[in-house]
Structures are given as structure tokens and as C-alpha cells.
PDB file of C-alpha atoms in Angstrom:
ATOM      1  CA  UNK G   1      81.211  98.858 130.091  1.00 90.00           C
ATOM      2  CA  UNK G   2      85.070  99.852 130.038  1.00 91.00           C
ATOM      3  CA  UNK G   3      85.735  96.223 131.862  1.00 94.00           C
ATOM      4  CA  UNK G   4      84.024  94.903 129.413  1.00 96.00           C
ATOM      5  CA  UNK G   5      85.546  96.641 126.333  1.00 97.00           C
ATOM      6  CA  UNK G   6      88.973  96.056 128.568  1.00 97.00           C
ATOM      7  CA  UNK G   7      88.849  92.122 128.019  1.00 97.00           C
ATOM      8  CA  UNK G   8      87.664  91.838 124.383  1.00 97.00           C
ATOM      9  CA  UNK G   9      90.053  94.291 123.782  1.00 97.00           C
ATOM     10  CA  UNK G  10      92.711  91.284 125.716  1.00 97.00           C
ATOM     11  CA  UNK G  11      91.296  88.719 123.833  1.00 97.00           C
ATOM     12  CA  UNK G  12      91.542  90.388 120.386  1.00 97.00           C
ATOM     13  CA  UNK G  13      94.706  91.273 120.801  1.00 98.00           C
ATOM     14  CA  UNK G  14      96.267  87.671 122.602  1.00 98.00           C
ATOM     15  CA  UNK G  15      94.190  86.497 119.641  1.00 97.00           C
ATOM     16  CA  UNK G  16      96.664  88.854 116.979  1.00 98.00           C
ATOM     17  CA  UNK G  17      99.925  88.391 119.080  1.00 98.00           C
ATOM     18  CA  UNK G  18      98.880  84.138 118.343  1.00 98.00           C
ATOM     19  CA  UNK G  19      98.850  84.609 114.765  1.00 97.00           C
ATOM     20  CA  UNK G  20     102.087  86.194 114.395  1.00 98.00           C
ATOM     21  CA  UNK G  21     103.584  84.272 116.752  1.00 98.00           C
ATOM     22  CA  UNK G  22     102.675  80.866 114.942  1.00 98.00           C
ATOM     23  CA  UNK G  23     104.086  82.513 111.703  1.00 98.00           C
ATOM     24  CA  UNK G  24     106.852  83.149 113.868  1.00 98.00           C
ATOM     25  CA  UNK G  25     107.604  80.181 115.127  1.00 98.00           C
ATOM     26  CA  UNK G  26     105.585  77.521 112.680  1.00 98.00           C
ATOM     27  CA  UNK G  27     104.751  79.062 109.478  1.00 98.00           C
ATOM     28  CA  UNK G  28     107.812  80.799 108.006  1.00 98.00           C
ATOM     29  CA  UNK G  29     110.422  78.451 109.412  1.00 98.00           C
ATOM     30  CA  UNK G  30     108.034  75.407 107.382  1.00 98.00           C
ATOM     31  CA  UNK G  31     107.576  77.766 104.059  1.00 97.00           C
ATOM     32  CA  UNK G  32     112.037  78.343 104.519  1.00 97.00           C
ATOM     33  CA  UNK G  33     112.400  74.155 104.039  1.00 97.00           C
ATOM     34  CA  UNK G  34     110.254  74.073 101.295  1.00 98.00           C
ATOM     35  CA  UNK G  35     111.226  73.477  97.851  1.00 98.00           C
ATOM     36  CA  UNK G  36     110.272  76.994  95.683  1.00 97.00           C
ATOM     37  CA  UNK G  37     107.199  75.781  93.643  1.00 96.00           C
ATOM     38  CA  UNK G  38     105.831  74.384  97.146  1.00 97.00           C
ATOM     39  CA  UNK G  39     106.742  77.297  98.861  1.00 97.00           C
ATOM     40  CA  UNK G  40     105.682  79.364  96.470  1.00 97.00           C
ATOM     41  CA  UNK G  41     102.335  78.327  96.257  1.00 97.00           C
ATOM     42  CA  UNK G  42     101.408  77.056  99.931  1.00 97.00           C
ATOM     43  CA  UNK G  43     102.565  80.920 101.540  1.00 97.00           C
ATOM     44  CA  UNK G  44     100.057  82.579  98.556  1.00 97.00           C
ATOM     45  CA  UNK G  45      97.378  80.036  99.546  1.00 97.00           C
ATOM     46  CA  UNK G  46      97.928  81.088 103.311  1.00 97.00           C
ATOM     47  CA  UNK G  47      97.825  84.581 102.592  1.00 96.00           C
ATOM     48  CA  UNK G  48      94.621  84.152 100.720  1.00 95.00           C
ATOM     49  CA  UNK G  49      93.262  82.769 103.532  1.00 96.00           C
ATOM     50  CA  UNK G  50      94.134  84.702 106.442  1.00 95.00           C
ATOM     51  CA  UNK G  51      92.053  88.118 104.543  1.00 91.00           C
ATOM     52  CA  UNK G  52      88.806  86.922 106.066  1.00 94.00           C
ATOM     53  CA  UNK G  53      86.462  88.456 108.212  1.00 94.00           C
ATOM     54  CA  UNK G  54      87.003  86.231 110.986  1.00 94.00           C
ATOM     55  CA  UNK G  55      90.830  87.359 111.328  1.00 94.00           C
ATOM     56  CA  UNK G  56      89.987  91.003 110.236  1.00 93.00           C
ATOM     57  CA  UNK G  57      87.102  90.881 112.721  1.00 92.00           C
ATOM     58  CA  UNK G  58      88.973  89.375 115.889  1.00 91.00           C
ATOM     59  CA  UNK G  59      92.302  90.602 115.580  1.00 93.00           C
ATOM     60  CA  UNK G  60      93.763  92.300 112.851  1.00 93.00           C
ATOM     61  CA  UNK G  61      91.227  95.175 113.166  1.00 95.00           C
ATOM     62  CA  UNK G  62      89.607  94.068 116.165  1.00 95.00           C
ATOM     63  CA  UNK G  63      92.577  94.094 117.999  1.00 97.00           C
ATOM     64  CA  UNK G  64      93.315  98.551 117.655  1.00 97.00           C
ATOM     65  CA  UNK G  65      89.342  99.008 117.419  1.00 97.00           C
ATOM     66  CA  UNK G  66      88.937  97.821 120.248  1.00 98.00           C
ATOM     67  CA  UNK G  67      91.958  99.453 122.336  1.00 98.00           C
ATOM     68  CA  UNK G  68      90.554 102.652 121.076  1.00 98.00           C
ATOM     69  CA  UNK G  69      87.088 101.801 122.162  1.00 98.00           C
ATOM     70  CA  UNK G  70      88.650 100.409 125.372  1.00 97.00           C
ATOM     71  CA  UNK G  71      91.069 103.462 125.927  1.00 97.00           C
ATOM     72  CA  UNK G  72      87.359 106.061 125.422  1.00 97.00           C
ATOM     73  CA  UNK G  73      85.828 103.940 128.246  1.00 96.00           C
ATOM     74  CA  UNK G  74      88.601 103.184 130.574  1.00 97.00           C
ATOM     75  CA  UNK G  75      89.248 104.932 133.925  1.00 96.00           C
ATOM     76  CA  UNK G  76      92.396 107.695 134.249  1.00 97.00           C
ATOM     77  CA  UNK G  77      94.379 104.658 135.807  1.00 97.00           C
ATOM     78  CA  UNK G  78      93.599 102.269 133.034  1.00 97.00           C
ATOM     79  CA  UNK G  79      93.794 105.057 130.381  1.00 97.00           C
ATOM     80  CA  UNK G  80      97.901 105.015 129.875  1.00 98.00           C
ATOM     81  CA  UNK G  81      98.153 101.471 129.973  1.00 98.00           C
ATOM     82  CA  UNK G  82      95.292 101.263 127.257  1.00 98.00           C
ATOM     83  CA  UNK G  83      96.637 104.410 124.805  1.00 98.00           C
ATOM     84  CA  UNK G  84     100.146 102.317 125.359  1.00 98.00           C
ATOM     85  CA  UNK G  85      98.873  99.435 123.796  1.00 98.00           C
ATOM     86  CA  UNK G  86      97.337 101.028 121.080  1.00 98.00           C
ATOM     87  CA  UNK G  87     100.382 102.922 119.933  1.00 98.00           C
ATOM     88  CA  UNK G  88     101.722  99.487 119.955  1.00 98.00           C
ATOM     89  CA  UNK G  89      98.835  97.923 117.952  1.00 98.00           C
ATOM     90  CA  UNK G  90      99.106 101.076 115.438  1.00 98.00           C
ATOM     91  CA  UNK G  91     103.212 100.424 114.828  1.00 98.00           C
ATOM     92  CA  UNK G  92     101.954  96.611 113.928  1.00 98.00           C
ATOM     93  CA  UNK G  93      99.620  97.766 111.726  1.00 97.00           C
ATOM     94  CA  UNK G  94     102.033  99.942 110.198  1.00 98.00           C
ATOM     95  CA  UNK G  95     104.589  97.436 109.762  1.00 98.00           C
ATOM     96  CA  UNK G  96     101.773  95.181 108.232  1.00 98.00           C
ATOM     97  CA  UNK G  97     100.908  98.009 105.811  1.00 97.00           C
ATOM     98  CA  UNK G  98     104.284  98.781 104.799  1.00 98.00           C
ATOM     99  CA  UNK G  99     106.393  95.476 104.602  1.00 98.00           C
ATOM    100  CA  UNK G 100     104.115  92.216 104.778  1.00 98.00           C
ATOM    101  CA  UNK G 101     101.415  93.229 102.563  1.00 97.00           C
ATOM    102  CA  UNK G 102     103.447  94.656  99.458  1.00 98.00           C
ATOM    103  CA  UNK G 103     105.905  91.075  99.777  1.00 98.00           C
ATOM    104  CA  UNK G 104     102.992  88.786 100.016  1.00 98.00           C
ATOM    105  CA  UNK G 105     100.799  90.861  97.702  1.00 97.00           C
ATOM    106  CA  UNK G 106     103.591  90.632  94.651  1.00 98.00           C
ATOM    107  CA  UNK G 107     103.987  86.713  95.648  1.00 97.00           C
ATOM    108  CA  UNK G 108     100.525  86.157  95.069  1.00 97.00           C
ATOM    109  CA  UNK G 109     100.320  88.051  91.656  1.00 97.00           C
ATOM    110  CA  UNK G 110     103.386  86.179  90.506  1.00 97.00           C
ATOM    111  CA  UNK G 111     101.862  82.831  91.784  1.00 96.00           C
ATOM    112  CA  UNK G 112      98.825  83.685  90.210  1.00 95.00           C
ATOM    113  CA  UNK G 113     100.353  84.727  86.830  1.00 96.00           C
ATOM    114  CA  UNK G 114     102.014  81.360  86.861  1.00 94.00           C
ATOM    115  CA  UNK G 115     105.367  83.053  87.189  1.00 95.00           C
ATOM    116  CA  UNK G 116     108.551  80.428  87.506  1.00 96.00           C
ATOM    117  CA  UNK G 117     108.659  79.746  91.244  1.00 95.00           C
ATOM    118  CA  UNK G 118     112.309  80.573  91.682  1.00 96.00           C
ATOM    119  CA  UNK G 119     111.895  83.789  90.314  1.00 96.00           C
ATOM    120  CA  UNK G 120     109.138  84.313  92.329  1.00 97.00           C
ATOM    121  CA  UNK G 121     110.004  83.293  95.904  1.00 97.00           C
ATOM    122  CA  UNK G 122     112.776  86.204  96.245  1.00 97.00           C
ATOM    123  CA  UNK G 123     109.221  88.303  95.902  1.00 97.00           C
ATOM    124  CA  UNK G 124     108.782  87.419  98.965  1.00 96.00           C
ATOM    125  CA  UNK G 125     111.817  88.452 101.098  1.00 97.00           C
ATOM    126  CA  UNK G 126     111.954  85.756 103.496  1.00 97.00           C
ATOM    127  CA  UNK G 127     114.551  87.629 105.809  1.00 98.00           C
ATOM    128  CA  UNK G 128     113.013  90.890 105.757  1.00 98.00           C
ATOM    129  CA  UNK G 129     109.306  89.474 106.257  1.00 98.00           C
ATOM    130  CA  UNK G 130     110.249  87.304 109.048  1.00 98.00           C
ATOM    131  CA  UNK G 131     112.600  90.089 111.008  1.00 98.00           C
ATOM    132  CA  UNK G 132     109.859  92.572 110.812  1.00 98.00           C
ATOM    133  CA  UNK G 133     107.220  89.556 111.617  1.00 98.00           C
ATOM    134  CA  UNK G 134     109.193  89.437 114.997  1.00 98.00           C
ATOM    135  CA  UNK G 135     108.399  92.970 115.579  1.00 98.00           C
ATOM    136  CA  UNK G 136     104.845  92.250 115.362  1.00 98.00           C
ATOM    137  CA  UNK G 137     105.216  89.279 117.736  1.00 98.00           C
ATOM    138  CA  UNK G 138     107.093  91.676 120.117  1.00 98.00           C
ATOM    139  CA  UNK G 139     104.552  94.923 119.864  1.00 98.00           C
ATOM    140  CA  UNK G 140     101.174  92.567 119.663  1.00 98.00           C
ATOM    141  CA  UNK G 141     102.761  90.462 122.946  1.00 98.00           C
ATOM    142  CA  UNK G 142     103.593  93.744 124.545  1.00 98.00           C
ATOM    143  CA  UNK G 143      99.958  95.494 124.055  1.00 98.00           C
ATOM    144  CA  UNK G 144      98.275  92.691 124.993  1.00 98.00           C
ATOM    145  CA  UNK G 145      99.866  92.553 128.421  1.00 98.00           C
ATOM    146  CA  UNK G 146      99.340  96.083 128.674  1.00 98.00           C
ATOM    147  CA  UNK G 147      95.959  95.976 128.161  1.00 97.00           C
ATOM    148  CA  UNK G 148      95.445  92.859 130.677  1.00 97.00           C
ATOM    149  CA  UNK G 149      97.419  95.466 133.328  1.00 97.00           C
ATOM    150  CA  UNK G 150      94.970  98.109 132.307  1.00 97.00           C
ATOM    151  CA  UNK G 151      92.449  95.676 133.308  1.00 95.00           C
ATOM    152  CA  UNK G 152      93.815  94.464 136.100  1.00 95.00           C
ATOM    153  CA  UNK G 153      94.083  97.494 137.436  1.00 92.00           C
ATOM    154  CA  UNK G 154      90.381  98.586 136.884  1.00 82.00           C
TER     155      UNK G 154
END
């Protein structure tokens, strides 16, 4: 069972590292050339989007649930790779909570309100959200190769 629980636990979080990687390296540098109104509108359209249960399932909290389920299971070899990684996954989620959400949540209300898009955009941060975005790249990258070590080790 901990094998098991070892590679969705790989997969969830690969899957997690993938989206914030691809905002990393796709997403924010297209929303940066955009005009406001365009920007404006197409980042609170992908934000409403990514709050499904297929990301929330997989990776967002798939991704800790499962290093926690993983790190319960997991041999005393596996076990400090495994709690490693889910520090990690916790300090994303934190980072989430704290900067990303708040930005893209008062984006959203201002698109929604029809707000004027200039005064909008700075809502968003753009700096801020994509320097802390990297720090989700680099602690979702980082726990899911710990993780795969755990497992490689089992």
C-alpha cells in the first residue's frame, strides 16, 4: 500500500509542480503582453477555471493529502524523504493562501463589478504574483523529486 500511496502521491504532485510551472513560464509572461481590458479579463476567466475539482482533486489538494497519506504508510527510510516533501507542499499552499488567492480574488471582483481595467490590473500585482509563483515552481519541483526518491528507495 505505501508504494502505492508513494506514486500517486508523485503523480499529484509532478501534476501541481506542471501547473505552476506553465503559469510560470506560459501564462503570466502571455497575461504581461496583454493590453489591460484583455488581460484583465482572460487571467479572471483562468482563475475561474482552475477552482475545479479536477485541479483541487489531483493536485492542489491531492498533491499534500496524499504526501501525508504517503508519509503514514511509508517505511522509516522513505519516511524523511516523504515528511520533506510535505513541508514543501504545506509552504506552497501557504504561499497560495496568502499571496495568489487575495490578488486574483480582488481581480476577479473588480472584473466582475465591471471596474475600469487599468485600475484594475494593478489588483493583481503582476511582480509580486509571479516572484512568489516561482517559489511554488521551486517547492512543488523539489517535493515531487523527493517523493520519487522516497519511492525509489522503497
Amino acid at each position: 500500500m505505501a508504494q502505492v500511496l508513494l506514486v500517486a502521491a508523485t503523480v499529484s504532485a509532478g501534476l501541481l509542480a506542471g501547473v505552476y510551472l506553465l503559469y510560470a513560464h506560459t501564462v503570466m509572461p502571455a497575461v504581461r503582453d496583454l493590453p489591460d481590458d484583455v488581460a484583465v479579463t482572460t487571467f479572471a476567466a483562468l482563475d475561474r477555471r482552475i477552482v475545479n475539482p479536477w485541479f483541487m482533486a489531483t493536485a492542489f489538494v491531492g498533491a499534500p493529502l496524499l504526501a501525508a497519506a504517503a508519509l503514514l504508510a511509508a517505511s522509516p527510510t522513505q519516511r524523511p524523504w516523504v515528511g520533506a516533501a510535505l513541508v514543501l507542499h504545506l509552504v506552497g499552499t501557504v504561499v497560495t493562501v496568502r499571496v495568489h488567492l487575495p490578488r486574483n480574488d480582488a481581480l476577479k471582483a473588480a472584473a466582475a463589478a465591471g471596474d475600469d481595467a487599468a485600475a484594475a490590473r494593478p489588483l493583481l500585482d503582476e511582480p509580486t504574483w509571479v516572484r512568489w509563483n516561482l517559489v511554488r515552481v521551486v517547492v512543488s519541483v523539489a517535493a515531487t523529486a523527493l517523493i520519487a526518491t522516497a519511492l525509489a528507495r522503497g
